[in-house]
GROMACS .gro file of C-alpha atoms in nm:
model
  196
    1MET     CA    1  -0.173  -0.252  -0.203
    2ASN     CA    2   0.112  -0.027  -0.108
    3TYR     CA    3   0.132   0.159   0.264
    4LEU     CA    4  -0.198   0.390   0.238
    5GLY     CA    5  -0.405   0.051   0.135
    6HIS     CA    6  -0.234  -0.130   0.459
    7ALA     CA    7  -0.257   0.038   0.695
    8TYR     CA    8  -0.648   0.155   0.626
    9LEU     CA    9  -0.696  -0.198   0.629
   10SER     CA   10  -0.585  -0.250   0.994
   11PHE     CA   11  -0.900  -0.057   1.080
   12GLY     CA   12  -0.740   0.117   1.305
   13ASP     CA   13  -0.598  -0.134   1.519
   14ALA     CA   14  -0.223   0.014   1.648
   15ALA     CA   15  -0.032  -0.297   1.698
   16ILE     CA   16  -0.215  -0.501   1.328
   17LEU     CA   17  -0.136  -0.137   1.162
   18CYS     CA   18   0.277  -0.230   1.323
   19GLY     CA   19   0.220  -0.529   1.115
   20ASN     CA   20   0.102  -0.507   0.859
   21MET     CA   21   0.289  -0.154   0.731
   22MET     CA   22   0.578  -0.296   0.794
   23GLY     CA   23   0.536  -0.661   0.690
   24ASP     CA   24   0.775  -0.655   0.361
   25HIS     CA   25   1.062  -0.598   0.617
   26VAL     CA   26   0.945  -0.891   0.816
   27LYS     CA   27   1.104  -1.224   0.616
   28GLY     CA   28   1.001  -1.583   0.693
   29LEU     CA   29   0.765  -1.774   0.938
   30HIS     CA   30   1.023  -1.791   1.270
   31ALA     CA   31   1.078  -1.433   1.271
   32LEU     CA   32   0.722  -1.351   1.373
   33ASP     CA   33   0.815  -1.488   1.690
   34ALA     CA   34   1.001  -1.227   1.771
   35PHE     CA   35   0.683  -1.020   1.816
   36PRO     CA   36   0.412  -0.925   2.063
   37GLU     CA   37   0.071  -1.100   1.919
   38GLY     CA   38  -0.125  -0.797   1.782
   39ILE     CA   39   0.175  -0.707   1.543
   40LYS     CA   40   0.251  -1.056   1.444
   41ASN     CA   41  -0.144  -1.067   1.408
   42GLY     CA   42  -0.080  -0.743   1.163
   43LEU     CA   43   0.226  -0.903   1.004
   44LEU     CA   44   0.031  -1.221   0.905
   45LEU     CA   45  -0.206  -0.996   0.813
   46HIS     CA   46  -0.042  -0.854   0.543
   47ARG     CA   47   0.043  -1.097   0.411
   48HIS     CA   48  -0.282  -1.248   0.339
   49ILE     CA   49  -0.355  -0.944   0.165
   50ASP     CA   50  -0.081  -0.904  -0.068
   51SER     CA   51  -0.190  -1.313  -0.154
   52PHE     CA   52  -0.565  -1.234  -0.232
   53THR     CA   53  -0.431  -0.856  -0.417
   54ASP     CA   54  -0.172  -1.075  -0.635
   55SER     CA   55  -0.465  -1.352  -0.752
   56HIS     CA   56  -0.756  -1.144  -0.737
   57PRO     CA   57  -0.891  -1.181  -1.110
   58ALA     CA   58  -0.908  -0.781  -1.191
   59MET     CA   59  -0.592  -0.725  -1.076
   60LEU     CA   60  -0.414  -0.998  -1.303
   61LYS     CA   61  -0.605  -0.826  -1.558
   62ALA     CA   62  -0.481  -0.466  -1.425
   63LYS     CA   63  -0.059  -0.579  -1.406
   64ALA     CA   64  -0.152  -0.696  -1.749
   65PHE     CA   65  -0.080  -0.317  -1.889
   66PHE     CA   66   0.212  -0.327  -1.671
   67ARG     CA   67   0.393  -0.608  -1.733
   68PRO     CA   68   0.566  -0.572  -2.123
   69VAL     CA   69   0.774  -0.344  -1.982
   70TYR     CA   70   0.802  -0.473  -1.604
   71GLY     CA   71   0.760  -0.771  -1.568
   72LEU     CA   72   0.758  -0.918  -1.228
   73TYR     CA   73   0.724  -0.562  -1.059
   74SER     CA   74   0.465  -0.508  -1.245
   75GLY     CA   75   0.272  -0.646  -0.944
   76ALA     CA   76   0.464  -0.357  -0.748
   77VAL     CA   77   0.375  -0.099  -0.985
   78MET     CA   78   0.009  -0.150  -0.985
   79ASP     CA   79   0.100  -0.180  -0.576
   80THR     CA   80   0.138   0.143  -0.584
   81LEU     CA   81  -0.113   0.266  -0.787
   82LEU     CA   82  -0.391   0.118  -0.597
   83ASP     CA   83  -0.329   0.311  -0.297
   84HIS     CA   84  -0.345   0.607  -0.527
   85PHE     CA   85  -0.750   0.496  -0.646
   86LEU     CA   86  -0.740   0.465  -0.280
   87ALA     CA   87  -0.655   0.796  -0.195
   88ASN     CA   88  -0.978   0.922  -0.474
   89ASP     CA   89  -1.232   0.668  -0.308
   90ILE     CA   90  -1.455   0.871  -0.167
   91THR     CA   91  -1.665   0.652  -0.026
   92ILE     CA   92  -1.367   0.562   0.206
   93PHE     CA   93  -1.183   0.942   0.216
   94ALA     CA   94  -1.490   1.172   0.160
   95ASP     CA   95  -1.238   1.426   0.078
   96GLU     CA   96  -0.906   1.532   0.137
   97ASN     CA   97  -0.891   1.624   0.459
   98VAL     CA   98  -1.014   1.303   0.533
   99LEU     CA   99  -0.756   1.206   0.377
  100GLU     CA  100  -0.518   1.407   0.564
  101ASP     CA  101  -0.648   1.314   0.936
  102PHE     CA  102  -0.654   1.018   0.900
  103ALA     CA  103  -0.248   1.001   0.750
  104GLN     CA  104  -0.193   1.200   1.023
  105GLN     CA  105  -0.337   0.933   1.273
  106VAL     CA  106  -0.140   0.686   1.167
  107TYR     CA  107   0.191   0.844   1.166
  108ARG     CA  108   0.111   0.926   1.543
  109GLN     CA  109   0.012   0.535   1.603
  110LEU     CA  110   0.297   0.409   1.423
  111GLY     CA  111   0.515   0.681   1.610
  112ALA     CA  112   0.475   0.487   1.960
  113TYR     CA  113   0.587   0.129   1.828
  114GLN     CA  114   0.976   0.208   1.705
  115GLN     CA  115   1.105   0.015   1.905
  116TYR     CA  116   0.952  -0.306   1.721
  117PHE     CA  117   1.055  -0.182   1.402
  118PRO     CA  118   1.296  -0.367   1.210
  119PRO     CA  119   1.631  -0.186   1.086
  120LYS     CA  120   1.554  -0.113   0.761
  121PHE     CA  121   1.192   0.062   0.802
  122LEU     CA  122   1.256   0.298   1.038
  123PRO     CA  123   1.422   0.547   0.782
  124TYR     CA  124   1.085   0.396   0.547
  125PHE     CA  125   0.825   0.542   0.808
  126GLN     CA  126   1.097   0.878   0.883
  127SER     CA  127   1.045   0.955   0.490
  128MET     CA  128   0.740   0.873   0.553
  129ALA     CA  129   0.595   1.113   0.801
  130GLN     CA  130   0.840   1.410   0.663
  131TYR     CA  131   0.684   1.390   0.354
  132ASN     CA  132   0.342   1.305   0.399
  133TRP     CA  133   0.337   0.980   0.131
  134LEU     CA  134  -0.010   0.876   0.328
  135ALA     CA  135  -0.230   1.154   0.168
  136ASN     CA  136   0.000   1.264  -0.108
  137TYR     CA  137  -0.076   0.949  -0.310
  138ARG     CA  138  -0.389   1.160  -0.375
  139SER     CA  139  -0.219   1.325  -0.631
  140GLU     CA  140  -0.056   1.269  -0.926
  141GLU     CA  141   0.208   1.431  -0.856
  142GLY     CA  142   0.254   1.176  -0.554
  143ILE     CA  143   0.175   0.918  -0.726
  144GLN     CA  144   0.476   0.994  -0.958
  145ARG     CA  145   0.712   1.063  -0.662
  146ALA     CA  146   0.596   0.649  -0.481
  147LEU     CA  147   0.722   0.542  -0.817
  148ASN     CA  148   1.026   0.743  -0.851
  149GLY     CA  149   1.069   0.620  -0.467
  150LEU     CA  150   0.959   0.221  -0.639
  151PHE     CA  151   1.219   0.296  -0.917
  152ARG     CA  152   1.519   0.351  -0.683
  153ARG     CA  153   1.478   0.042  -0.433
  154ALA     CA  154   1.402  -0.200  -0.732
  155LYS     CA  155   1.699  -0.390  -0.863
  156ASN     CA  156   1.600  -0.524  -1.225
  157ILE     CA  157   1.390  -0.187  -1.289
  158ALA     CA  158   1.573   0.007  -1.628
  159GLU     CA  159   1.305   0.307  -1.598
  160ILE     CA  160   0.999   0.401  -1.422
  161GLU     CA  161   0.886   0.642  -1.691
  162SER     CA  162   0.658   0.406  -1.872
  163ALA     CA  163   0.513   0.310  -1.513
  164PHE     CA  164   0.325   0.598  -1.529
  165ILE     CA  165   0.261   0.729  -1.873
  166ILE     CA  166   0.038   0.397  -1.886
  167PHE     CA  167  -0.106   0.482  -1.600
  168LYS     CA  168  -0.205   0.823  -1.738
  169GLU     CA  169  -0.294   0.680  -2.088
  170ASN     CA  170  -0.510   0.412  -1.923
  171LYS     CA  171  -0.645   0.566  -1.570
  172ASN     CA  172  -1.012   0.477  -1.666
  173GLU     CA  173  -0.962   0.132  -1.719
  174LEU     CA  174  -0.754   0.082  -1.456
  175HIS     CA  175  -1.005   0.255  -1.197
  176THR     CA  176  -1.259  -0.003  -1.315
  177TYR     CA  177  -1.071  -0.274  -1.226
  178TYR     CA  178  -1.018  -0.121  -0.820
  179ALA     CA  179  -1.306  -0.101  -0.794
  180ALA     CA  180  -1.399  -0.462  -0.853
  181PHE     CA  181  -1.147  -0.560  -0.672
  182ILE     CA  182  -1.158  -0.297  -0.395
  183LYS     CA  183  -1.505  -0.450  -0.201
  184GLU     CA  184  -1.382  -0.725  -0.188
  185LEU     CA  185  -1.067  -0.685  -0.073
  186ILE     CA  186  -1.238  -0.514   0.234
  187ASN     CA  187  -1.483  -0.813   0.274
  188PHE     CA  188  -1.171  -1.062   0.313
  189VAL     CA  189  -1.014  -0.816   0.530
  190LYS     CA  190  -1.274  -0.810   0.771
  191ILE     CA  191  -1.325  -1.180   0.750
  192GLU     CA  192  -0.931  -1.244   0.866
  193SER     CA  193  -0.958  -1.015   1.118
  194GLY     CA  194  -1.302  -1.096   1.256
  195ILE     CA  195  -1.383  -0.789   1.205
  196ASN     CA  196  -1.794  -0.752   1.149
   0.00000   0.00000   0.00000
């Protein structure tokens, strides 16, 4: 999952949200000790979500579409696309207004925790809020911008245009894999978090 997925899977807990959203910017077990318990739990949850996603049979099949071109980055490409499917999942975000309200709530909650941000995460958060990444995952134009952002950050991706073409050509089948995966992920996170 990418930023929208990690935000949704924090289930409204602001401290867990903070850790969950900045998880890619905090490396190593010892680094966790620098944070309050709630944020630390969010950082650990982020890692558990990533591990569950990377090993899920449906995601292994979905990533196979991108592996010939993107190799190890096929997971990062699919993580980005999962946020598009999530943003359009009417069982979670009934319409674009619900998604927009959720996105603005996330930015407000995260903004209150900026003192805990690793330096590299701060510009991500600022850009996320300014350009409304979370709501923009809903459109194909938004997902194309998100893929371009991945291309700018990754060191070993030669081009990203093929990812969007593969996505468009296989969107229905990729959505089938998303549907086979998302409820199991939600249930897994609820168990991990102790949410009933």
